[in-house]
């Protein structure tokens, strides 16, 4: 089918959780022949992974916190960001503006609404974020990553579309690869990551937890762990003292390959992390970040834990003894780990970026295509992922 070239603006705050799905959508829309621009903040413009073709427009943004003395400055930044966004829209002429969460989305969507441009938001987490919550009644469509999203009012159900979380192409390409062979006497490869906010507790607990495993499991361990740079030497010494082979680093460029080789993941429960785990099908022990807004990381684990693809441990209960207990339950028999991997895989939504792009394309198409495309996405959402689930098992 011949597609008409259109322009779209993606708006996202400067964190990977917001920008990774935005980058994935930008690549898909560009591949379909459209022109895409990014509205973000300074952090977002500098984040690794931004496609070369995607121009980044940095606009002022701020949150209106609890201190009234800071409201005038914050409001001033928002209004200036709105003016800058409107100037961009005047020249770029977007068919729609899509928000992915974060404070730059606020002025970007305000500007779009002032210019009468269709607007959409994508919520990566299982709890509707604050900015998306504010705009829920005002936008034309709400794309979600999970069948159940807390803080999303039922009165908006007609414009909710379940699409999933877009993941990086190099991760999605691993979906049809088999789970790595795991035998009763083979290596048990463990991948540990925690992000900049959460790596320290993992660095403190995981080495000791692995050391508490029965010798038959401990002697087969091969660990890859991402740590804060300042923690690397201390963690290295912990592993040495336990005689457990471990490769440590503050950043791994080939994370997709390491995920492909892993038999078990231990880490936080950010939306992008869970999307990648379910895209590839990897069992996990998840430790939600306790300070995450609205406890959204714990909510993110609900679907994969219920399926049997992961186990969740609250940070206050995350001890070496508890970790060893959960690993032993998963890894004592090869079939247990393989079954968990398949359960995680079944939670994946591999068409997420395509379904989101279809929804976005419905804004700017002719009226007939609007009905077809939006209707199809609503059908997926209304069935709580049934169509997507069938795709995952294909």
XYZ file of C-alpha atoms in Angstrom:
394
model
C 0.000 0.000 0.000
C 1.366 3.428 -0.909
C 1.706 5.661 2.129
C 1.470 9.428 1.998
C 4.447 11.194 3.554
C 3.487 13.111 6.681
C 5.233 14.875 9.540
C 5.074 13.804 13.189
C 6.555 15.248 16.368
C 7.535 13.001 19.277
C 7.922 14.589 22.725
C 9.729 12.878 25.599
C 11.621 13.662 28.781
C 15.309 12.884 28.944
C 15.302 9.369 30.415
C 15.742 6.073 28.624
C 12.343 4.858 29.776
C 10.638 7.623 27.802
C 13.077 7.948 24.914
C 13.770 4.322 23.959
C 10.163 3.755 22.766
C 10.191 7.203 21.147
C 13.353 6.320 19.209
C 11.819 2.994 18.150
C 8.679 4.734 16.866
C 10.769 7.363 15.069
C 12.665 4.613 13.229
C 9.427 2.841 12.247
C 7.751 6.036 11.012
C 10.868 7.029 9.082
C 10.960 3.580 7.477
C 7.376 4.163 6.381
C 8.452 7.356 4.606
C 7.415 9.987 7.155
C 9.423 12.876 8.590
C 9.856 12.876 12.362
C 11.182 15.438 14.844
C 11.887 15.104 18.566
C 11.029 17.623 21.275
C 12.960 16.988 24.474
C 15.244 18.505 27.113
C 19.047 18.738 27.288
C 19.400 15.204 28.681
C 17.234 13.740 25.958
C 19.152 15.459 23.174
C 22.388 13.921 24.480
C 21.068 10.423 25.240
C 22.926 7.636 23.368
C 20.833 5.762 20.835
C 19.084 8.693 19.184
C 18.753 7.934 15.452
C 20.956 10.134 13.275
C 18.029 11.166 11.105
C 16.017 12.455 14.081
C 16.466 16.191 14.780
C 16.149 17.103 18.468
C 14.544 20.392 19.491
C 15.315 21.328 23.095
C 12.603 23.374 24.792
C 12.295 24.706 28.345
C 10.209 22.610 30.712
C 9.618 22.458 34.429
C 7.446 20.857 37.060
C 5.264 22.878 39.377
C 6.417 21.449 42.696
C 5.038 21.947 46.169
C 6.913 25.190 46.823
C 4.712 28.094 45.636
C 7.745 30.365 45.515
C 9.035 28.351 42.554
C 5.764 28.367 40.618
C 6.346 31.621 38.678
C 9.674 30.388 37.305
C 8.239 26.978 36.509
C 5.195 28.421 34.776
C 7.440 30.791 32.835
C 9.506 27.870 31.548
C 6.375 25.973 30.507
C 4.955 28.947 28.637
C 8.261 29.615 26.890
C 8.428 25.931 25.918
C 4.886 26.154 24.571
C 5.821 29.168 22.428
C 8.883 27.400 21.051
C 6.849 24.289 20.273
C 4.232 26.342 18.434
C 6.951 27.949 16.298
C 8.224 24.478 15.409
C 4.717 23.301 14.491
C 4.192 26.361 12.298
C 7.162 25.407 10.129
C 7.070 21.607 10.473
C 3.282 21.184 10.080
C 2.904 17.885 11.998
C -0.104 15.619 11.484
C 0.079 14.696 15.182
C 2.191 15.213 18.295
C 2.911 12.120 20.394
C 3.947 12.400 24.045
C 5.936 9.686 25.835
C 6.039 11.171 29.315
C 8.376 13.565 31.077
C 8.183 17.299 31.624
C 8.990 18.454 28.032
C 5.756 16.750 26.971
C 3.755 19.307 28.926
C 4.599 22.407 26.820
C 4.762 20.305 23.641
C 1.168 19.072 24.017
C -0.104 22.450 25.188
C 1.340 23.966 22.016
C -0.210 21.248 19.846
C -3.633 21.789 21.360
C -3.352 25.535 20.859
C -2.596 24.847 17.181
C -5.454 22.326 16.892
C -3.059 19.465 16.088
C -4.147 15.917 17.042
C -2.385 14.576 20.120
C -1.592 11.113 21.505
C 0.248 9.870 24.564
C 2.026 6.580 25.105
C 2.241 5.228 28.658
C 5.112 2.795 29.175
C 4.275 1.830 32.768
C 1.396 0.033 34.464
C 0.515 3.269 36.281
C -0.425 6.352 34.266
C 2.295 8.969 34.736
C 1.589 12.452 36.029
C 1.918 14.309 32.731
C -0.114 11.689 30.859
C -2.681 11.767 33.660
C -3.067 15.518 33.239
C -3.669 15.192 29.499
C -5.752 11.984 29.529
C -9.054 13.829 29.073
C -7.623 16.183 26.451
C -5.689 13.976 24.018
C -7.195 12.120 21.078
C -5.713 8.715 21.935
C -3.925 6.925 24.769
C -1.605 4.036 23.902
C -0.756 1.658 26.760
C 1.824 -1.063 27.348
C -0.263 -3.195 29.729
C -3.874 -4.416 29.733
C -4.357 -2.913 33.192
C -3.123 0.626 33.886
C -3.717 2.187 37.281
C -4.762 5.850 37.499
C -6.386 5.590 34.064
C -10.039 6.556 34.441
C -12.557 4.180 32.860
C -14.316 7.123 31.213
C -11.359 7.285 28.774
C -11.726 3.636 27.705
C -12.979 4.504 24.210
C -9.663 6.109 23.276
C -7.339 3.597 24.951
C -5.295 1.319 22.675
C -3.183 -1.549 23.993
C -0.016 -1.659 21.891
C 2.805 -2.671 24.247
C 6.221 -1.098 24.688
C 8.395 -0.694 21.586
C 11.858 -2.203 22.048
C 15.138 -1.811 20.202
C 15.334 -3.620 16.871
C 18.415 -5.601 17.924
C 16.492 -6.993 20.900
C 13.333 -7.756 18.938
C 15.415 -9.678 16.387
C 16.202 -12.219 19.131
C 12.561 -13.153 19.692
C 12.605 -16.192 17.419
C 15.915 -17.475 18.788
C 15.586 -20.453 21.173
C 16.226 -20.149 24.886
C 19.941 -20.948 25.470
C 20.527 -24.607 26.222
C 20.558 -25.154 29.969
C 21.396 -28.597 31.318
C 21.862 -30.129 34.749
C 25.632 -29.795 34.460
C 25.983 -26.819 32.090
C 26.787 -23.182 32.812
C 24.154 -20.977 34.442
C 24.622 -17.523 32.923
C 23.197 -14.709 35.065
C 22.790 -11.111 33.863
C 22.450 -8.394 36.514
C 21.589 -4.760 35.762
C 20.018 -2.049 37.839
C 20.307 1.313 36.154
C 21.915 4.398 37.665
C 19.428 4.629 40.541
C 19.287 1.001 41.530
C 22.602 -0.740 40.942
C 24.026 -0.280 44.445
C 21.614 -2.563 46.285
C 22.172 -5.217 43.636
C 25.922 -4.806 44.002
C 25.617 -5.324 47.745
C 23.212 -8.285 47.709
C 23.677 -10.312 44.520
C 27.266 -11.569 45.012
C 26.476 -12.815 48.524
C 23.176 -14.323 47.386
C 24.876 -16.249 44.597
C 27.499 -17.457 47.076
C 24.743 -19.001 49.227
C 23.578 -21.305 46.430
C 24.253 -25.047 46.755
C 27.664 -26.017 45.337
C 26.044 -27.899 42.444
C 24.614 -24.574 41.180
C 27.243 -22.135 42.454
C 30.081 -23.912 40.678
C 28.318 -23.501 37.329
C 27.712 -19.749 37.604
C 28.894 -17.265 35.013
C 27.866 -13.723 35.956
C 27.684 -10.470 34.014
C 26.846 -7.477 36.194
C 26.421 -3.795 35.456
C 27.510 -1.661 38.420
C 28.065 1.971 39.228
C 31.612 2.938 38.316
C 32.409 3.769 41.939
C 31.242 0.300 43.056
C 33.160 -1.796 40.524
C 36.228 -2.633 42.614
C 34.239 -3.509 45.740
C 31.918 -5.806 43.758
C 34.892 -7.402 42.011
C 36.422 -8.202 45.381
C 33.145 -9.743 46.596
C 33.014 -12.107 43.637
C 36.679 -13.009 44.023
C 36.182 -13.823 47.683
C 33.332 -16.162 46.706
C 35.316 -17.668 43.804
C 32.510 -16.829 41.357
C 33.558 -15.782 37.821
C 32.017 -12.415 36.987
C 32.432 -9.849 34.249
C 31.686 -6.366 35.566
C 31.229 -3.021 33.856
C 29.472 0.293 34.269
C 28.138 0.076 30.715
C 27.903 -2.711 28.140
C 27.398 -1.673 24.513
C 26.407 -5.219 23.519
C 23.623 -5.603 26.093
C 21.322 -7.259 23.548
C 23.858 -10.038 22.972
C 24.330 -10.524 26.708
C 20.574 -10.777 27.175
C 20.465 -13.350 24.380
C 23.022 -15.532 26.192
C 21.491 -15.169 29.669
C 19.540 -17.921 31.422
C 18.386 -15.620 34.237
C 18.048 -11.857 34.678
C 18.221 -10.053 38.023
C 17.409 -6.351 38.166
C 14.941 -3.507 38.378
C 11.476 -3.505 36.835
C 11.520 -0.505 34.537
C 9.130 -0.584 31.606
C 11.845 -0.959 28.955
C 13.538 -3.743 30.933
C 10.350 -5.788 31.155
C 9.519 -5.118 27.507
C 12.903 -6.524 26.506
C 12.655 -9.515 28.838
C 9.269 -10.444 27.393
C 10.339 -9.744 23.818
C 13.214 -12.221 24.128
C 11.684 -14.526 26.741
C 14.024 -14.499 29.733
C 13.150 -15.525 33.291
C 13.764 -12.810 35.855
C 14.006 -11.940 39.504
C 12.788 -8.355 39.717
C 13.446 -5.869 42.513
C 11.247 -2.789 41.917
C 12.776 0.593 42.675
C 11.036 1.582 45.941
C 11.139 5.328 45.221
C 9.574 4.999 41.760
C 6.644 7.394 41.353
C 3.342 5.758 42.350
C 5.279 2.500 42.871
C 4.967 1.942 39.139
C 7.829 -0.560 38.901
C 6.019 -2.954 41.204
C 2.904 -2.549 39.048
C 5.003 -3.287 35.948
C 5.819 -6.754 37.308
C 2.191 -7.816 37.713
C 1.663 -9.424 34.306
C 4.984 -11.272 33.988
C 4.884 -12.513 37.596
C 1.313 -13.759 37.209
C 2.347 -15.664 34.083
C 5.179 -17.423 35.909
C 7.881 -15.685 33.868
C 9.373 -13.786 36.805
C 9.525 -13.479 40.572
C 9.295 -10.152 42.369
C 11.090 -9.306 45.608
C 10.407 -6.010 47.371
C 13.636 -4.210 48.213
C 13.002 -4.351 51.965
C 12.875 -8.158 51.654
C 15.708 -8.409 49.161
C 18.346 -10.275 51.160
C 21.088 -12.646 50.084
C 19.176 -15.535 51.652
C 15.916 -14.677 49.853
C 17.689 -14.210 46.535
C 19.430 -17.576 46.856
C 16.103 -19.213 47.687
C 14.406 -17.786 44.577
C 17.310 -18.652 42.260
C 17.421 -22.195 43.593
C 13.686 -22.611 42.986
C 14.150 -21.557 39.351
C 17.457 -23.208 38.509
C 17.381 -26.498 40.373
C 15.811 -28.208 37.341
C 16.462 -27.156 33.721
C 12.797 -27.523 32.762
C 11.714 -25.016 35.443
C 13.880 -22.270 33.968
C 12.792 -23.113 30.411
C 9.115 -23.024 31.406
C 9.593 -19.611 33.029
C 11.344 -18.379 29.893
C 8.396 -19.434 27.745
C 5.945 -17.768 30.132
C 7.903 -14.506 29.899
C 7.979 -14.829 26.084
C 4.199 -15.225 25.976
C 3.847 -11.831 27.699
C 5.756 -10.124 24.889
C 4.093 -7.792 22.412
C 6.433 -7.937 19.425
C 4.168 -5.788 17.245
C 4.264 -2.883 19.683
C 6.131 -0.423 17.476
C 4.116 -1.393 14.389
C 0.795 -1.130 16.221
C 1.798 2.224 17.693
C 2.865 3.457 14.252
C -0.452 2.290 12.783
C -2.278 4.274 15.443
C -0.141 7.352 14.798
C -0.666 7.053 11.040
C -4.413 7.136 11.578
C -3.943 10.830 12.356
C -3.303 12.530 9.051
C -4.827 9.774 6.905
C -8.184 10.111 5.178
C -11.338 9.503 7.206
C -11.805 5.911 6.022
C -8.294 4.926 7.100
C -8.872 6.643 10.457
C -11.792 4.293 11.093
C -9.906 1.176 9.939
C -6.682 1.809 11.798
C -8.039 3.187 15.051
C -10.733 0.525 15.097
C -8.139 -2.220 14.677
C -6.042 -0.876 17.542
C -9.074 -0.547 19.777
C -9.938 -4.172 19.045
C -6.506 -5.189 20.313
C -6.914 -3.113 23.428
C -10.446 -4.239 24.140
C -9.387 -7.888 23.997
C -6.570 -7.152 26.468
C -3.867 -8.198 24.047
C -5.461 -11.315 22.580
C -4.447 -10.481 19.022
C -0.981 -9.469 20.154
C -0.626 -12.643 22.180
C -1.390 -14.728 19.110
C 1.368 -12.877 17.283
C 3.796 -13.635 20.099
C 3.196 -17.314 19.816
C 3.488 -17.469 16.056
